[in-house]
PDB file of C-alpha atoms in Angstrom:
ATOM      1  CA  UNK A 553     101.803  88.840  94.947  1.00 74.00           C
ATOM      2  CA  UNK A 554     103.514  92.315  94.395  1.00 82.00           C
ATOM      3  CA  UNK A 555     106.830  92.103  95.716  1.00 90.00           C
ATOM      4  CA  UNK A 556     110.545  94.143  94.485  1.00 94.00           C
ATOM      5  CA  UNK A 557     113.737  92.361  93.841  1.00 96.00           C
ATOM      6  CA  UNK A 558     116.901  93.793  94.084  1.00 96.00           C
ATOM      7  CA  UNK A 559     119.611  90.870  93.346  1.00 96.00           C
ATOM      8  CA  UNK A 560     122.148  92.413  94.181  1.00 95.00           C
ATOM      9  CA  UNK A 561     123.648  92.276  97.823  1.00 94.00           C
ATOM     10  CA  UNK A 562     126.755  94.057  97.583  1.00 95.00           C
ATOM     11  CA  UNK A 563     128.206  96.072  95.052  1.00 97.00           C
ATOM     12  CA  UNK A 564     131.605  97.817  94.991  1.00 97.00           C
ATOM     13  CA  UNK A 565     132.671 100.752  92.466  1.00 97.00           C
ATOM     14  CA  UNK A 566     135.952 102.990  92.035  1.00 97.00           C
ATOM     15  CA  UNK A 567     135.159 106.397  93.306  1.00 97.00           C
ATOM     16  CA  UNK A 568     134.236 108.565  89.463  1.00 97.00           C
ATOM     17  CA  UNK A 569     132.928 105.765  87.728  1.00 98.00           C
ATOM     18  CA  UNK A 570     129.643 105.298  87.435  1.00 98.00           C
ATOM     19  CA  UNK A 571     126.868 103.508  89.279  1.00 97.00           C
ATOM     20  CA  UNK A 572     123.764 101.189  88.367  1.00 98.00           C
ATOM     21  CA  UNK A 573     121.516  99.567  90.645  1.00 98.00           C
ATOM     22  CA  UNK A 574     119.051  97.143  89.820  1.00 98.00           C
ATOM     23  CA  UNK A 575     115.619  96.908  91.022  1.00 98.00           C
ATOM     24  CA  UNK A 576     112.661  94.402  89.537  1.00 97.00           C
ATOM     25  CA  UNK A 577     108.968  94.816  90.582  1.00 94.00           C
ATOM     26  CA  UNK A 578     106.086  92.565  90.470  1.00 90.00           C
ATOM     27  CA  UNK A 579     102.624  94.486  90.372  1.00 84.00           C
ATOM     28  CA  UNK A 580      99.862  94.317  88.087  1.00 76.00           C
ATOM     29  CA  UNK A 581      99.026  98.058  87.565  1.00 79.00           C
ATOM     30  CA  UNK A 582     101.046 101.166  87.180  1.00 79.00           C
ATOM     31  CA  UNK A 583     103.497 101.364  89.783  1.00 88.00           C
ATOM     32  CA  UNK A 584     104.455 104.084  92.073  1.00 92.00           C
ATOM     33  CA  UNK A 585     108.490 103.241  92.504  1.00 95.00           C
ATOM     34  CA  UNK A 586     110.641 104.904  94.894  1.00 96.00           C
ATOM     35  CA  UNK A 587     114.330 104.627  95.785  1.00 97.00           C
ATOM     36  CA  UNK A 588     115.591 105.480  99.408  1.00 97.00           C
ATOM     37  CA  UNK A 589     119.184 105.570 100.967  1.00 97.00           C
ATOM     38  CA  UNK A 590     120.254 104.792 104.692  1.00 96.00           C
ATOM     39  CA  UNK A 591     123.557 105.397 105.824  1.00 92.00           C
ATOM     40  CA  UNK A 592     124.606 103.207 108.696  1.00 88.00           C
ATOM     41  CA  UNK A 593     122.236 103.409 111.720  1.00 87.00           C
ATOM     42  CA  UNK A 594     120.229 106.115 110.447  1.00 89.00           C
ATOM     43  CA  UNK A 595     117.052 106.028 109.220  1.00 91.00           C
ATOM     44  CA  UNK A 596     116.125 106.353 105.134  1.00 93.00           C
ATOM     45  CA  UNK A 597     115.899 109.009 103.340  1.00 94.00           C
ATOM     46  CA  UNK A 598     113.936 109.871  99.973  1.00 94.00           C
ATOM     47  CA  UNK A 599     116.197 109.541  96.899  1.00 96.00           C
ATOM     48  CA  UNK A 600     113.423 109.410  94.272  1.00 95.00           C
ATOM     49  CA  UNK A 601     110.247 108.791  92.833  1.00 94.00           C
ATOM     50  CA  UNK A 602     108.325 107.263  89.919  1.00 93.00           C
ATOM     51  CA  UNK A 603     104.546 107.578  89.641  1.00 90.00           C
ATOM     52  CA  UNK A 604     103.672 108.571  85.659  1.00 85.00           C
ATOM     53  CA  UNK A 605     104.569 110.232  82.843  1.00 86.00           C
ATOM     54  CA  UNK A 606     108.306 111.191  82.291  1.00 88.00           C
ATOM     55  CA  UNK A 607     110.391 107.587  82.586  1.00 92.00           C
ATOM     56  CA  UNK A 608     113.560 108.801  83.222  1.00 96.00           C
ATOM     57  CA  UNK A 609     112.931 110.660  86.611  1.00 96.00           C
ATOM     58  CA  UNK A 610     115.522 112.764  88.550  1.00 97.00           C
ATOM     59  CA  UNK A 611     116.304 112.835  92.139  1.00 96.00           C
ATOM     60  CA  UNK A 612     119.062 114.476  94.718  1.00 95.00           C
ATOM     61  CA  UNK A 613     122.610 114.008  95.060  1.00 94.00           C
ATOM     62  CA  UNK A 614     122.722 113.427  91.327  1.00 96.00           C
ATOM     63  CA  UNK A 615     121.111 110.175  91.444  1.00 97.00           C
ATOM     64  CA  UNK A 616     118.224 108.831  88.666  1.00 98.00           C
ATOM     65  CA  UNK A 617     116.474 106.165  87.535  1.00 98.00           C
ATOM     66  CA  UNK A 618     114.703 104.929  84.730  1.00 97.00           C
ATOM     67  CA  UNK A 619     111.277 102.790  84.758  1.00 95.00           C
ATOM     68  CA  UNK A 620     111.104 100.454  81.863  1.00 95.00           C
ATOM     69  CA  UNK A 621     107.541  98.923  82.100  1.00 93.00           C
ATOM     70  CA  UNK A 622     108.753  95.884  79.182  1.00 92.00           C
ATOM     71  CA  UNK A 623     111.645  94.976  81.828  1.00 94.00           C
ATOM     72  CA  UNK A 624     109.377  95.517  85.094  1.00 94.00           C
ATOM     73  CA  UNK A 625     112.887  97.294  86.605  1.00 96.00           C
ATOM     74  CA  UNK A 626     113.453 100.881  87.979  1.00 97.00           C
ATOM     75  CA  UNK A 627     116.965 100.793  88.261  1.00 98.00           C
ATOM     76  CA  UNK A 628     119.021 103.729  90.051  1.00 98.00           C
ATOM     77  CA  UNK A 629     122.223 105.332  88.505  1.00 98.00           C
ATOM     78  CA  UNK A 630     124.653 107.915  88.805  1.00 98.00           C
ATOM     79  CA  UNK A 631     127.271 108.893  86.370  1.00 97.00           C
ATOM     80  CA  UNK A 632     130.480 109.604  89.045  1.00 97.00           C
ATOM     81  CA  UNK A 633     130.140 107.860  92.270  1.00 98.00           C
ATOM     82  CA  UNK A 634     131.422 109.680  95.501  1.00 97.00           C
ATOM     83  CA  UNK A 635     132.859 108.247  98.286  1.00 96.00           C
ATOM     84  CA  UNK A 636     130.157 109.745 100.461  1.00 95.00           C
ATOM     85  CA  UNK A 637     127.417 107.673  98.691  1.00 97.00           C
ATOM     86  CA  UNK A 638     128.538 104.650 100.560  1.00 97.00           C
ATOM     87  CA  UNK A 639     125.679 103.193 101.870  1.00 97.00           C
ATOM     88  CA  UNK A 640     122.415 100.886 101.714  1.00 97.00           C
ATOM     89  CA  UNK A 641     119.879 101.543  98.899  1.00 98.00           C
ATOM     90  CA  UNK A 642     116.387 100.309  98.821  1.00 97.00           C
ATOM     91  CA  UNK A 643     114.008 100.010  96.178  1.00 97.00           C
ATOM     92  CA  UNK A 644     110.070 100.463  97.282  1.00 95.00           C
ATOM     93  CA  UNK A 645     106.829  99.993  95.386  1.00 93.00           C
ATOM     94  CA  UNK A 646     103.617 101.983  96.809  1.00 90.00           C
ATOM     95  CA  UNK A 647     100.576  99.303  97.635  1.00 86.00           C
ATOM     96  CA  UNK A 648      96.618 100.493  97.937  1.00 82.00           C
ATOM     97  CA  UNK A 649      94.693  98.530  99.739  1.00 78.00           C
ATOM     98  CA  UNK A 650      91.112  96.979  99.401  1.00 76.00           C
ATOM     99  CA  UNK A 651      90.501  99.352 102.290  1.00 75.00           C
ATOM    100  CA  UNK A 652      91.816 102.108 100.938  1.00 74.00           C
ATOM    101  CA  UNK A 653      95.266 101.278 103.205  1.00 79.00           C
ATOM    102  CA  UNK A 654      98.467 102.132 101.835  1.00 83.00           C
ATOM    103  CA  UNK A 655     102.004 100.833 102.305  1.00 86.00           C
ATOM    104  CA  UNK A 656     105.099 100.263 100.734  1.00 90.00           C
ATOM    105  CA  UNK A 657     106.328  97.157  99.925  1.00 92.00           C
ATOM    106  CA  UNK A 658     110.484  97.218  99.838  1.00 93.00           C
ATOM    107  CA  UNK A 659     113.237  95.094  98.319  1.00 94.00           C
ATOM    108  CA  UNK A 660     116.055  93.483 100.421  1.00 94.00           C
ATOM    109  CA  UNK A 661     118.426  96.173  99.879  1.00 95.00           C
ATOM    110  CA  UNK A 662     121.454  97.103  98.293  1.00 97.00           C
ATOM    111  CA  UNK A 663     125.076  97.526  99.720  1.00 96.00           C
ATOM    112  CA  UNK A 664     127.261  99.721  97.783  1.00 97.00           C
ATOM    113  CA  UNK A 665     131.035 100.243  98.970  1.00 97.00           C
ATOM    114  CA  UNK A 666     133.083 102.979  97.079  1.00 97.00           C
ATOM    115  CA  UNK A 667     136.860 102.689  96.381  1.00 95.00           C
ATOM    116  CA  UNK A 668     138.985 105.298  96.694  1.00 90.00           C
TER     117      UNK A 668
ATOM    118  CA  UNK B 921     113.275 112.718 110.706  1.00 46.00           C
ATOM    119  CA  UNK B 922     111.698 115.957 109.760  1.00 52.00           C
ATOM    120  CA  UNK B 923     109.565 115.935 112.861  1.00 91.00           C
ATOM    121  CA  UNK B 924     109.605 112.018 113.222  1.00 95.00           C
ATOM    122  CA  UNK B 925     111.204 111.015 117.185  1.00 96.00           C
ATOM    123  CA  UNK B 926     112.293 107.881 118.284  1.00 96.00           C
ATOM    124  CA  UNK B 927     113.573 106.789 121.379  1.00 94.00           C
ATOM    125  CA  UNK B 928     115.525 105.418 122.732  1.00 94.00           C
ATOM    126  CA  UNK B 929     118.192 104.997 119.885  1.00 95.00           C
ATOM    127  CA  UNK B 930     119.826 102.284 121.693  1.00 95.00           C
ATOM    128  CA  UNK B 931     118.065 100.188 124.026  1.00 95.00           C
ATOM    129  CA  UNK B 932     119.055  96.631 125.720  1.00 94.00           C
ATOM    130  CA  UNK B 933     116.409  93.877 127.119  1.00 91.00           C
ATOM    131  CA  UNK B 934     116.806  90.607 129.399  1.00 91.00           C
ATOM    132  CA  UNK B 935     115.511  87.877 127.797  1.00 89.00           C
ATOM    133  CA  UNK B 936     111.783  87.546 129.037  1.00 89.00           C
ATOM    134  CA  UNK B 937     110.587  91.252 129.225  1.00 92.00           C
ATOM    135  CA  UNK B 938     108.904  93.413 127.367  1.00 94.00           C
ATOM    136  CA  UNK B 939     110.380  96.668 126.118  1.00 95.00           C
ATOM    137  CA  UNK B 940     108.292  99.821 124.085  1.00 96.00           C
ATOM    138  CA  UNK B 941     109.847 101.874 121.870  1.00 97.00           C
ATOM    139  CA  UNK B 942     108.496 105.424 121.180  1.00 97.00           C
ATOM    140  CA  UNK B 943     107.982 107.021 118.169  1.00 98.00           C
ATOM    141  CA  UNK B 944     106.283 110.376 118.298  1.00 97.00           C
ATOM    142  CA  UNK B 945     105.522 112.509 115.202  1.00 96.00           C
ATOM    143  CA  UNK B 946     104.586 116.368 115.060  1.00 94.00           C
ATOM    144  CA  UNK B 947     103.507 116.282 111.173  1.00 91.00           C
ATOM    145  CA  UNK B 948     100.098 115.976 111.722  1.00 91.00           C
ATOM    146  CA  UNK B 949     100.159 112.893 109.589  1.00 91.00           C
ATOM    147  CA  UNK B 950      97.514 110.479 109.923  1.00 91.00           C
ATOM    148  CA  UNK B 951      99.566 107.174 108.500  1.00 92.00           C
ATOM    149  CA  UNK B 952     101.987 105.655 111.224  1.00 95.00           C
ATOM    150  CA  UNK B 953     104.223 102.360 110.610  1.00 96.00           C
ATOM    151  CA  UNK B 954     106.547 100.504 112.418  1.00 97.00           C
ATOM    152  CA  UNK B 955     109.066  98.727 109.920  1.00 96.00           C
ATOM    153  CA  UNK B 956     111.962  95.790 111.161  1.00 97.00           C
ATOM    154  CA  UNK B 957     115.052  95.600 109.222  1.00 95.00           C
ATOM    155  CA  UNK B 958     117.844  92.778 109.759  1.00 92.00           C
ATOM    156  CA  UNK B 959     120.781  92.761 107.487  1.00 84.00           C
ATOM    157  CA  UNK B 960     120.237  91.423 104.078  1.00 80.00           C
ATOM    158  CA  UNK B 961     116.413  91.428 104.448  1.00 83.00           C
ATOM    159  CA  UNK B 962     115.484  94.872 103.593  1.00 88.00           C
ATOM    160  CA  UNK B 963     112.344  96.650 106.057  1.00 93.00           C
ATOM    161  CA  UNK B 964     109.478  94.250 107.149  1.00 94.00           C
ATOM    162  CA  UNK B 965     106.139  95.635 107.862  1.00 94.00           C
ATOM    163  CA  UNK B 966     105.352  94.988 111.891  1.00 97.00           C
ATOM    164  CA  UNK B 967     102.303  97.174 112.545  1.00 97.00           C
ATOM    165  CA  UNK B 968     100.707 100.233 110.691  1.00 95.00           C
ATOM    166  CA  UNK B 969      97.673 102.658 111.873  1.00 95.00           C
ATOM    167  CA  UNK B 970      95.893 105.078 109.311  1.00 90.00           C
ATOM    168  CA  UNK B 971      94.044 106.596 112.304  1.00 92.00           C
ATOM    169  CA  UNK B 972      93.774 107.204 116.004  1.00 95.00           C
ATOM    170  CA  UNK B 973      92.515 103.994 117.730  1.00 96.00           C
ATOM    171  CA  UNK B 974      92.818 101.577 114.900  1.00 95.00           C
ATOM    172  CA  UNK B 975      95.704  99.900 113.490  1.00 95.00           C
ATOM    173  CA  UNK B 976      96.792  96.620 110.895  1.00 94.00           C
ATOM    174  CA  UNK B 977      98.593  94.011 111.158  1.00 95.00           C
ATOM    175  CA  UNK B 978     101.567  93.753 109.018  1.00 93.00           C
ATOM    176  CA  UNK B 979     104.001  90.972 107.453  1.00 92.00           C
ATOM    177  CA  UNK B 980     105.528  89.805 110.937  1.00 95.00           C
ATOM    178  CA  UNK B 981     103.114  91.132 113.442  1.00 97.00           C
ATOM    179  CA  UNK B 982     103.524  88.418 115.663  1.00 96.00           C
ATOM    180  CA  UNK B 983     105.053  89.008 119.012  1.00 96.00           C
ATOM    181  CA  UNK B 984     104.692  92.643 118.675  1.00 97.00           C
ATOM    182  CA  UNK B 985     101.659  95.067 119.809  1.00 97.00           C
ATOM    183  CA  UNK B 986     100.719  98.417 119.560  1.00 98.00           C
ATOM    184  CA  UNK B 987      98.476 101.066 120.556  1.00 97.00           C
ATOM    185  CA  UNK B 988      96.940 104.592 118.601  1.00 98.00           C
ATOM    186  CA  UNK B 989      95.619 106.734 121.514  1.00 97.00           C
ATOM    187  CA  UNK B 990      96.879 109.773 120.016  1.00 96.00           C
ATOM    188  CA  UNK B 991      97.645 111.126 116.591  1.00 96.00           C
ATOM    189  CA  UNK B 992     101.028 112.115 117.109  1.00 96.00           C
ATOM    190  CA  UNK B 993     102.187 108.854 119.213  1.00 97.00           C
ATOM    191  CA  UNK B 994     102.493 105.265 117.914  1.00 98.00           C
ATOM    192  CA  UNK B 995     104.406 103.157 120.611  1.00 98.00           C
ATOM    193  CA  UNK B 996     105.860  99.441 119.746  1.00 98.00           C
ATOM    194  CA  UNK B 997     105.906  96.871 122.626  1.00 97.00           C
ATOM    195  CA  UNK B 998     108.058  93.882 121.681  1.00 96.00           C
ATOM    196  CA  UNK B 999     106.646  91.465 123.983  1.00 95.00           C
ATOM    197  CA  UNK B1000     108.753  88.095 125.294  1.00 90.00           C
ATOM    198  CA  UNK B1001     106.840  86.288 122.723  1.00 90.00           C
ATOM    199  CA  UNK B1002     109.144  87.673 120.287  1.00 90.00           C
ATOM    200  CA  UNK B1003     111.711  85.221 119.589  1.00 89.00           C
ATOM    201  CA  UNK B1004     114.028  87.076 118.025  1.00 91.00           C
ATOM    202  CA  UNK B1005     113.534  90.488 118.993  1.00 94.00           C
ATOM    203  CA  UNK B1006     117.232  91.911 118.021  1.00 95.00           C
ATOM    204  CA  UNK B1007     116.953  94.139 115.199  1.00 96.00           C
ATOM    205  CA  UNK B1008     117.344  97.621 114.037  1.00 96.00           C
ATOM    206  CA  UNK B1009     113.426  99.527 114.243  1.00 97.00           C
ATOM    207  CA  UNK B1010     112.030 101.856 112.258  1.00 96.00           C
ATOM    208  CA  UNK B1011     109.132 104.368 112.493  1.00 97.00           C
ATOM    209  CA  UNK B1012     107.652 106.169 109.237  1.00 95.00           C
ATOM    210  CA  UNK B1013     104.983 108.269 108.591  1.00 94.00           C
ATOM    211  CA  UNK B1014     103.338 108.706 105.062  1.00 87.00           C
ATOM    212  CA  UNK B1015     103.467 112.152 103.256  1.00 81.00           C
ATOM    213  CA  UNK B1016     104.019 114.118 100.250  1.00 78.00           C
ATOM    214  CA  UNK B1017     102.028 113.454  96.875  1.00 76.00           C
ATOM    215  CA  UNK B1018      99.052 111.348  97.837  1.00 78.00           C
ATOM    216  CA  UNK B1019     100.579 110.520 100.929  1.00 80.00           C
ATOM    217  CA  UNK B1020     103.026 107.673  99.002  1.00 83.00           C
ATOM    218  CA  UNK B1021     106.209 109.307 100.221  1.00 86.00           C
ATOM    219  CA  UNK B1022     107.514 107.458 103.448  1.00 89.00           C
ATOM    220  CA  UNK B1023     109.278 109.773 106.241  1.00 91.00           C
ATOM    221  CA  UNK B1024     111.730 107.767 108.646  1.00 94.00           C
ATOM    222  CA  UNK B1025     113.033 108.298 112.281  1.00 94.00           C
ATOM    223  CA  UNK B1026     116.170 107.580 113.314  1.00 94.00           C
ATOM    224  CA  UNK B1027     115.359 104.218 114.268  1.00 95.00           C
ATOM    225  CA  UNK B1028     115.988 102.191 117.452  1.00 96.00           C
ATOM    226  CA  UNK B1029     118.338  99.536 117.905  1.00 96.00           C
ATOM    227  CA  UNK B1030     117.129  96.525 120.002  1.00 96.00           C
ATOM    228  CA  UNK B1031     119.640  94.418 121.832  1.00 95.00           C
ATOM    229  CA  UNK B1032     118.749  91.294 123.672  1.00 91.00           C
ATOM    230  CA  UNK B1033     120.986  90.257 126.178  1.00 87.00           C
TER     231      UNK B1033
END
């Protein structure tokens, strides 16, 4: 079954170092890979996306990630954390449907704390 | 967000009742989806609808119903046959490139009490 792992829970950084997030898949075709952000009781927003070509994609706030098909991971990084990017991070993986449905399939989440 | 409303943000419900929670979109999007997230389990699929009057089941649909009269509207009832109703909700609707992009409200937080 497809599904996205992201093992860790919690991870906690020194504000200016730099960041890496891990993020596993499990789908049988191409996948369309996404990483979104929520800040505490807000909603997510749209960090970036993966769908073809390019493997090293680039998103906002300085963020990317890199899709290694060998490793089945899309993990996020940044080179200098700030302490603004405290928050959850989620890694997603598009799903078609038989029925031509569509939905995204998320991992558990990640919890990043920043230093000062 | 973006044209994505939910309401209320906070809400609190007696034990036994049903509440709805409103999410209303002015996208014109077709794709609706109401998501649950608890700490440390990421967002579950409750409900989605790709069109007016019909909508899917999702992971953990049980307990929950929903309705698609309009395009714009896609309430959640959490019914009293939700045993664990607390949780943090979220509304998307699907955009961008091929429609793959999610789009989130605010969300709802759901107290029992």
């Amino acid at each position: 079954a497809q599904s996205v792992t992201q093992p860790d829970i919690h991870i906690t950084v020194s504000e200016g170092a730099s960041l890496e997030l891990r993020c596993n898949y499990s789908y049988g075709a191409t996948p369309y890979l996404f990483w979104y952000v929520q800040s505490p009781g807000q909603g997510l927003q749209l960090l970036l996306k993966y769908f073809s070509g390019d493997t090293l994609v680039q998103g906002i706030k300085g963020f990317e990630a890199e899709f290694k098909r060998s490793q089945s991971s899309f993990n996020l990084r940044k080179p200098s954390v700030h302490w603004s990017d405290a928050a959850e991070y989620f890694c997603a993986v598009f799903l078609w449907g038989v029925d031509s449905s569509y939905k995204l399939i998320f991992g558990s989440g990640t919890r990043l704390l920043v230093r000062p | 967000d973006g044209g994505i409303t939910q309401s209320p943000k906070y809400l609190f419900r007696k034990e036994g009742q049903n509440v709805t929670l409103s999410c209303e979109q002015n996208l014109n999007h077709d794709a609706m989806y109401w998501y649950r997230q608890d700490p440390g389990q990421g967002l579950r699929l409750i409900y989605y609808s790709q069109i007016v009057n019909d909508f899917q089941k999702g992971d953990i649909a049980e307990g929950y119903s929903v309705s698609r009269e309009k395009k714009e509207s896609f309430p959640l009832t959490v019914t009293s046959a939700q045993k664990n109703p607390t949780a943090f909700y979220l509304c998307a609707i699907h955009g961008g490139s091929m429609n793959t992009e999610a789009f989130f409200g605010q969300g709802t937080r759901l107290t029992v009490v």
